[in-house]
Amino acid sequence: MGKLIKRGNLYFPDKEFKKRAWINNNSIYKEASKNPIKFWGKLAKELYWFKKWNKTFAHKPPYFQWFQGGKINISYNCLERNLEKRRNKVALIFEPEPLGEREIKLTYYELYRKVNKTVNALKKLGVKKGDRVGIYLPMIPETIISMLACARIGAIHSVVFSAFSSNALKIRMQEIDAKVLITCDGYYRRGKIINLKDGADKGIKETKIKKVVVVRRASNKIKFVKGRDCFFDDLIKEQSDYCKPEQMNSEDKLFILFTSGSTGKPKGIIHTCGGYSVQAYWTAKGIFDLFDDDIFWSTADVGWITGHTYSCYGPLLNGTTFVLYEGAPDYPSLDRWCHIIEKYGVTTFYTAPTAIRMFEKEVGKVKENLKTLQLIASVGEPINEEAWKWFFAQVGKEKCPVLDTWWQTETGGILITSLPGVGPFKPTFAGMPFPGVQTDILDNKGNKVKANQKGNLVILPPFSPGILRGIYKNPKKYKKTYFGEYGDKVYFTEDIAYKDKKGLVRIVGRADDVIKVAGHRLSTGELENIIDSNNKVAECAVVGIPHKIKGETPVVFVVLNPKKKATEKDILKLITEGIGKIAKPQKIFFVKDLPKTRSGKIMRRILRKLFTGEDLGDLSTLANPQTVDEIKKKIKK
Ligand code: WT7
């Protein structure tokens, strides 16, 4: 096992680390940037293709394609491709939340059989290539099985985070016209059983869902609708254990995952079969240095992109054993996550700054030695220096590189991070763009900024294979959001960043109205829409303010309609029903008016600054500057 060498405030991997790593030489960056298309093409060959592509990259701005003409199936690559060498190797370890319950281990062969049976069951329900299937499931093996089963027949899966409300489920299922929903009776969260079926029943009203497949997980009482509902295990029991994988075109849709943006409605991000597979496979391998003796644990829920790429596809494409944990990392006590690392001998641990900060505050010193860990990694929002140092010292015991990985739902896989066999690791800096990825930091006019100057992070052609190919049913929004800022050949990330003199990138935060609450991506616009939809509310503004553990937390300002009354509770109910408990605001203020420009635009920036203590700037351009003082007084109270 290697050591880290400290030079100034940078850490470098030693010879041992380099020896183990897939990528251990700086020269790969040069090689890749000379011809990124060729570079990705070479990597793509490591996967199994039914038919090789004719053209590696084709660009018709703002659209582009990878591996044109190629035929592939990601489930084949996750399953069959591993059967020869790893038939009886454990693919997935399921750790249930209740301590009394035993873990479940599925080998690659067992997983293969279950996926095939599930495919045959879905077919029996009428699911065909191109159909959309909703997956509203927590972190249980059937979630992974269902995703792979959809991918195997070319049905497009759309996973909805199980902590999202039934309304959130409904608008997503309506948007994609899903035919079938896979859900479960219930699941465990902090010792309680959450009745998910209840949420599913409400969420599918007014949708085109005809069949609901219910996984038996918590044996809680549920409403069962005859003719529409069926149980997962009953359905797959009878099925044969083989179904030929569909030969998918590279550019066929693999899945749609909704995410939040600047506007009120979530966006259905489209990922495709070829490019996404290559991105997931190679980033998981090259960044997490996956080898056959690794046990990989990503704590991200499959309802988010991190869960898709690194709690499912990435490890499976690499034939890795990975942990799938059902519950809260601090349940029933704060050392649960340490126990999971020790119980399975986890070698790579991937988590989020919000969890790191929570453990830093609550645990302080980690007494477990966590000796199997080799790499630790973070994702989702900027990691502050204190949290980085704590993670490095207390979890990594100063011997594991901290990989601060930057990416987005839209990019499909990690795009910026230091590599374990190359380094350097610098607190709060994500590092260098992954080989084959070209980024830049531009000012508002489109000029490159100098070192240490902030600007907009952009990605340049040929982008990378895993980047989104569109927003479902909304090409206009795709163009405007990602290729609207600097023309149709430059992908705008909507993140603010800067580079140090060595070219290491530090992400500062978002340039738009997206906020990160405990790592969850939420849009203030979406929250505002939900609150505004109530007839008691005249208007409202939501801003994200800094929070010590969650990173950010929403604060809501509501202006009520004359003569109408509403309480904090009413507003809270709107939010939890509209999105879910994860969007619960820190505080709700009822105010007379909101600060606005003369043209009527709400100045959210000013509201936010009232909490951060930053200078409010020139208020004279406001139509109603006196409201700022009134609101200030309310906040002080
Ligand atoms: C946004 C994307 C894709 C992983 C999970 C989040 C922020 C992500 C980092 C990081 C600083 C980060 C960005 C990005 N972000 N990783 N390592 N350092 N910020 O995916 O929910 O689509 O959010 O998360 O602002 O744009 P997501």
PDB file of N, CA and C in Angstrom, residues 359-414:
ATOM      1  N   PHE A 359     -20.344  14.266   9.826  1.00  0.00           N
ATOM      2  CA  PHE A 359     -19.534  13.380  10.660  1.00  0.00           C
ATOM      3  C   PHE A 359     -18.409  14.150  11.353  1.00  0.00           C
ATOM      4  N   GLU A 360     -17.878  15.133  10.672  1.00  0.00           N
ATOM      5  CA  GLU A 360     -16.835  15.951  11.277  1.00  0.00           C
ATOM      6  C   GLU A 360     -17.365  16.579  12.568  1.00  0.00           C
ATOM      7  N   LYS A 361     -18.579  17.110  12.466  1.00  0.00           N
ATOM      8  CA  LYS A 361     -19.151  17.805  13.611  1.00  0.00           C
ATOM      9  C   LYS A 361     -19.564  16.815  14.710  1.00  0.00           C
ATOM     10  N   GLU A 362     -20.212  15.746  14.323  1.00  0.00           N
ATOM     11  CA  GLU A 362     -20.797  14.839  15.307  1.00  0.00           C
ATOM     12  C   GLU A 362     -19.798  13.833  15.869  1.00  0.00           C
ATOM     13  N   VAL A 363     -18.844  13.422  15.058  1.00  0.00           N
ATOM     14  CA  VAL A 363     -17.940  12.349  15.498  1.00  0.00           C
ATOM     15  C   VAL A 363     -16.594  12.918  15.946  1.00  0.00           C
ATOM     16  N   GLY A 364     -16.099  13.904  15.243  1.00  0.00           N
ATOM     17  CA  GLY A 364     -14.775  14.448  15.580  1.00  0.00           C
ATOM     18  C   GLY A 364     -13.686  13.460  15.251  1.00  0.00           C
ATOM     19  N   LYS A 365     -13.280  12.682  16.253  1.00  0.00           N
ATOM     20  CA  LYS A 365     -12.200  11.717  16.021  1.00  0.00           C
ATOM     21  C   LYS A 365     -12.777  10.358  15.639  1.00  0.00           C
ATOM     22  N   VAL A 366     -12.306   9.800  14.566  1.00  0.00           N
ATOM     23  CA  VAL A 366     -12.796   8.484  14.147  1.00  0.00           C
ATOM     24  C   VAL A 366     -11.900   7.419  14.770  1.00  0.00           C
ATOM     25  N   LYS A 367     -12.487   6.584  15.652  1.00  0.00           N
ATOM     26  CA  LYS A 367     -11.622   5.632  16.358  1.00  0.00           C
ATOM     27  C   LYS A 367     -11.358   4.364  15.551  1.00  0.00           C
ATOM     28  N   GLU A 368     -12.238   4.035  14.642  1.00  0.00           N
ATOM     29  CA  GLU A 368     -12.011   2.860  13.806  1.00  0.00           C
ATOM     30  C   GLU A 368     -10.798   3.122  12.915  1.00  0.00           C
ATOM     31  N   ASN A 369     -10.025   2.058  12.628  1.00  0.00           N
ATOM     32  CA  ASN A 369      -8.818   2.327  11.822  1.00  0.00           C
ATOM     33  C   ASN A 369      -9.062   2.275  10.314  1.00  0.00           C
ATOM     34  N   LEU A 370     -10.207   1.729   9.907  1.00  0.00           N
ATOM     35  CA  LEU A 370     -10.607   1.740   8.489  1.00  0.00           C
ATOM     36  C   LEU A 370      -9.452   1.341   7.582  1.00  0.00           C
ATOM     37  N   LYS A 371      -8.744   0.295   7.995  1.00  0.00           N
ATOM     38  CA  LYS A 371      -7.457   0.002   7.358  1.00  0.00           C
ATOM     39  C   LYS A 371      -7.548  -0.465   5.909  1.00  0.00           C
ATOM     40  N   THR A 372      -8.729  -0.899   5.485  1.00  0.00           N
ATOM     41  CA  THR A 372      -8.805  -1.374   4.100  1.00  0.00           C
ATOM     42  C   THR A 372      -8.920  -0.236   3.079  1.00  0.00           C
ATOM     43  N   LEU A 373      -9.259   0.952   3.550  1.00  0.00           N
ATOM     44  CA  LEU A 373      -9.473   2.060   2.605  1.00  0.00           C
ATOM     45  C   LEU A 373      -8.190   2.440   1.868  1.00  0.00           C
ATOM     46  N   GLN A 374      -8.341   2.649   0.567  1.00  0.00           N
ATOM     47  CA  GLN A 374      -7.206   3.071  -0.253  1.00  0.00           C
ATOM     48  C   GLN A 374      -7.455   4.402  -0.930  1.00  0.00           C
ATOM     49  N   LEU A 375      -8.715   4.628  -1.268  1.00  0.00           N
ATOM     50  CA  LEU A 375      -9.079   5.891  -1.904  1.00  0.00           C
ATOM     51  C   LEU A 375     -10.349   6.406  -1.255  1.00  0.00           C
ATOM     52  N   ILE A 376     -10.409   7.714  -1.039  1.00  0.00           N
ATOM     53  CA  ILE A 376     -11.657   8.298  -0.563  1.00  0.00           C
ATOM     54  C   ILE A 376     -12.008   9.454  -1.501  1.00  0.00           C
ATOM     55  N   ALA A 377     -13.302   9.644  -1.702  1.00  0.00           N
ATOM     56  CA  ALA A 377     -13.682  10.599  -2.738  1.00  0.00           C
ATOM     57  C   ALA A 377     -14.947  11.354  -2.359  1.00  0.00           C
ATOM     58  N   SER A 378     -15.090  12.530  -2.954  1.00  0.00           N
ATOM     59  CA  SER A 378     -16.195  13.417  -2.627  1.00  0.00           C
ATOM     60  C   SER A 378     -16.838  13.969  -3.899  1.00  0.00           C
ATOM     61  N   VAL A 379     -18.106  14.243  -3.843  1.00  0.00           N
ATOM     62  CA  VAL A 379     -18.823  14.781  -5.009  1.00  0.00           C
ATOM     63  C   VAL A 379     -20.071  15.548  -4.599  1.00  0.00           C
ATOM     64  N   GLY A 380     -20.486  16.469  -5.437  1.00  0.00           N
ATOM     65  CA  GLY A 380     -21.808  17.067  -5.303  1.00  0.00           C
ATOM     66  C   GLY A 380     -21.805  18.548  -5.057  1.00  0.00           C
ATOM     67  N   GLU A 381     -20.784  19.041  -4.388  1.00  0.00           N
ATOM     68  CA  GLU A 381     -20.699  20.472  -4.101  1.00  0.00           C
ATOM     69  C   GLU A 381     -19.270  20.746  -3.672  1.00  0.00           C
ATOM     70  N   PRO A 382     -18.900  22.017  -3.623  1.00  0.00           N
ATOM     71  CA  PRO A 382     -17.529  22.318  -3.209  1.00  0.00           C
ATOM     72  C   PRO A 382     -17.262  21.791  -1.791  1.00  0.00           C
ATOM     73  N   ILE A 383     -16.090  21.217  -1.610  1.00  0.00           N
ATOM     74  CA  ILE A 383     -15.735  20.746  -0.271  1.00  0.00           C
ATOM     75  C   ILE A 383     -14.811  21.786   0.356  1.00  0.00           C
ATOM     76  N   ASN A 384     -15.239  22.301   1.506  1.00  0.00           N
ATOM     77  CA  ASN A 384     -14.450  23.332   2.172  1.00  0.00           C
ATOM     78  C   ASN A 384     -13.183  22.719   2.779  1.00  0.00           C
ATOM     79  N   GLU A 385     -12.212  23.572   3.034  1.00  0.00           N
ATOM     80  CA  GLU A 385     -10.894  23.115   3.464  1.00  0.00           C
ATOM     81  C   GLU A 385     -10.947  22.301   4.761  1.00  0.00           C
ATOM     82  N   GLU A 386     -11.730  22.782   5.716  1.00  0.00           N
ATOM     83  CA  GLU A 386     -11.812  22.103   7.001  1.00  0.00           C
ATOM     84  C   GLU A 386     -12.335  20.673   6.831  1.00  0.00           C
ATOM     85  N   ALA A 387     -13.392  20.548   6.022  1.00  0.00           N
ATOM     86  CA  ALA A 387     -13.980  19.225   5.793  1.00  0.00           C
ATOM     87  C   ALA A 387     -13.005  18.327   5.023  1.00  0.00           C
ATOM     88  N   TRP A 388     -12.315  18.901   4.059  1.00  0.00           N
ATOM     89  CA  TRP A 388     -11.308  18.145   3.282  1.00  0.00           C
ATOM     90  C   TRP A 388     -10.271  17.570   4.234  1.00  0.00           C
ATOM     91  N   LYS A 389      -9.766  18.440   5.116  1.00  0.00           N
ATOM     92  CA  LYS A 389      -8.693  18.022   6.023  1.00  0.00           C
ATOM     93  C   LYS A 389      -9.167  16.963   7.005  1.00  0.00           C
ATOM     94  N   TRP A 390     -10.383  17.133   7.459  1.00  0.00           N
ATOM     95  CA  TRP A 390     -10.924  16.141   8.391  1.00  0.00           C
ATOM     96  C   TRP A 390     -11.067  14.784   7.687  1.00  0.00           C
ATOM     97  N   PHE A 391     -11.606  14.812   6.481  1.00  0.00           N
ATOM     98  CA  PHE A 391     -11.821  13.591   5.697  1.00  0.00           C
ATOM     99  C   PHE A 391     -10.466  12.898   5.460  1.00  0.00           C
ATOM    100  N   PHE A 392      -9.511  13.696   5.069  1.00  0.00           N
ATOM    101  CA  PHE A 392      -8.165  13.190   4.775  1.00  0.00           C
ATOM    102  C   PHE A 392      -7.529  12.561   6.027  1.00  0.00           C
ATOM    103  N   ALA A 393      -7.624  13.248   7.169  1.00  0.00           N
ATOM    104  CA  ALA A 393      -6.955  12.784   8.386  1.00  0.00           C
ATOM    105  C   ALA A 393      -7.735  11.679   9.085  1.00  0.00           C
ATOM    106  N   GLN A 394      -9.049  11.873   9.257  1.00  0.00           N
ATOM    107  CA  GLN A 394      -9.825  10.963  10.095  1.00  0.00           C
ATOM    108  C   GLN A 394     -10.341   9.732   9.348  1.00  0.00           C
ATOM    109  N   VAL A 395     -10.642   9.889   8.084  1.00  0.00           N
ATOM    110  CA  VAL A 395     -11.171   8.741   7.343  1.00  0.00           C
ATOM    111  C   VAL A 395     -10.043   8.088   6.548  1.00  0.00           C
ATOM    112  N   GLY A 396      -9.293   8.908   5.836  1.00  0.00           N
ATOM    113  CA  GLY A 396      -8.197   8.373   5.022  1.00  0.00           C
ATOM    114  C   GLY A 396      -6.926   8.150   5.816  1.00  0.00           C
ATOM    115  N   LYS A 397      -6.901   8.597   7.066  1.00  0.00           N
ATOM    116  CA  LYS A 397      -5.741   8.427   7.969  1.00  0.00           C
ATOM    117  C   LYS A 397      -4.449   8.918   7.306  1.00  0.00           C
ATOM    118  N   GLU A 398      -4.582   9.959   6.534  1.00  0.00           N
ATOM    119  CA  GLU A 398      -3.456  10.599   5.830  1.00  0.00           C
ATOM    120  C   GLU A 398      -2.733   9.683   4.850  1.00  0.00           C
ATOM    121  N   LYS A 399      -3.357   8.552   4.541  1.00  0.00           N
ATOM    122  CA  LYS A 399      -2.706   7.658   3.586  1.00  0.00           C
ATOM    123  C   LYS A 399      -3.523   7.470   2.291  1.00  0.00           C
ATOM    124  N   CYS A 400      -4.730   7.988   2.278  1.00  0.00           N
ATOM    125  CA  CYS A 400      -5.551   7.836   1.064  1.00  0.00           C
ATOM    126  C   CYS A 400      -5.673   9.169   0.324  1.00  0.00           C
ATOM    127  N   PRO A 401      -5.477   9.165  -0.983  1.00  0.00           N
ATOM    128  CA  PRO A 401      -5.766  10.373  -1.745  1.00  0.00           C
ATOM    129  C   PRO A 401      -7.242  10.742  -1.586  1.00  0.00           C
ATOM    130  N   VAL A 402      -7.508  12.038  -1.516  1.00  0.00           N
ATOM    131  CA  VAL A 402      -8.896  12.503  -1.538  1.00  0.00           C
ATOM    132  C   VAL A 402      -9.191  12.927  -2.969  1.00  0.00           C
ATOM    133  N   LEU A 403     -10.121  12.236  -3.610  1.00  0.00           N
ATOM    134  CA  LEU A 403     -10.506  12.606  -4.967  1.00  0.00           C
ATOM    135  C   LEU A 403     -11.732  13.507  -4.877  1.00  0.00           C
ATOM    136  N   ASP A 404     -11.551  14.756  -5.243  1.00  0.00           N
ATOM    137  CA  ASP A 404     -12.679  15.675  -5.275  1.00  0.00           C
ATOM    138  C   ASP A 404     -13.160  15.682  -6.722  1.00  0.00           C
ATOM    139  N   THR A 405     -14.274  15.017  -6.958  1.00  0.00           N
ATOM    140  CA  THR A 405     -14.693  14.774  -8.344  1.00  0.00           C
ATOM    141  C   THR A 405     -15.790  15.739  -8.753  1.00  0.00           C
ATOM    142  N   TRP A 406     -15.553  16.474  -9.815  1.00  0.00           N
ATOM    143  CA  TRP A 406     -16.564  17.415 -10.309  1.00  0.00           C
ATOM    144  C   TRP A 406     -17.258  16.851 -11.542  1.00  0.00           C
ATOM    145  N   TRP A 407     -18.574  16.913 -11.537  1.00  0.00           N
ATOM    146  CA  TRP A 407     -19.360  16.592 -12.722  1.00  0.00           C
ATOM    147  C   TRP A 407     -20.800  16.989 -12.489  1.00  0.00           C
ATOM    148  N   GLN A 408     -21.671  16.610 -13.390  1.00  0.00           N
ATOM    149  CA  GLN A 408     -23.080  17.006 -13.315  1.00  0.00           C
ATOM    150  C   GLN A 408     -23.976  15.888 -13.857  1.00  0.00           C
ATOM    151  N   THR A 409     -25.237  15.957 -13.525  1.00  0.00           N
ATOM    152  CA  THR A 409     -26.198  15.007 -14.090  1.00  0.00           C
ATOM    153  C   THR A 409     -26.019  14.975 -15.604  1.00  0.00           C
ATOM    154  N   GLU A 410     -25.791  16.146 -16.162  1.00  0.00           N
ATOM    155  CA  GLU A 410     -25.679  16.282 -17.610  1.00  0.00           C
ATOM    156  C   GLU A 410     -24.436  15.632 -18.191  1.00  0.00           C
ATOM    157  N   THR A 411     -23.374  15.498 -17.412  1.00  0.00           N
ATOM    158  CA  THR A 411     -22.120  14.999 -17.993  1.00  0.00           C
ATOM    159  C   THR A 411     -22.021  13.472 -17.914  1.00  0.00           C
ATOM    160  N   GLY A 412     -22.911  12.852 -17.176  1.00  0.00           N
ATOM    161  CA  GLY A 412     -22.970  11.390 -17.132  1.00  0.00           C
ATOM    162  C   GLY A 412     -21.877  10.738 -16.316  1.00  0.00           C
ATOM    163  N   GLY A 413     -20.727  11.355 -16.240  1.00  0.00           N
ATOM    164  CA  GLY A 413     -19.625  10.801 -15.466  1.00  0.00           C
ATOM    165  C   GLY A 413     -18.678  11.916 -15.069  1.00  0.00           C
ATOM    166  N   ILE A 414     -17.707  11.568 -14.252  1.00  0.00           N
ATOM    167  CA  ILE A 414     -16.758  12.555 -13.714  1.00  0.00           C
ATOM    168  C   ILE A 414     -15.972  13.202 -14.855  1.00  0.00           C
TER     169      ILE A 414
END
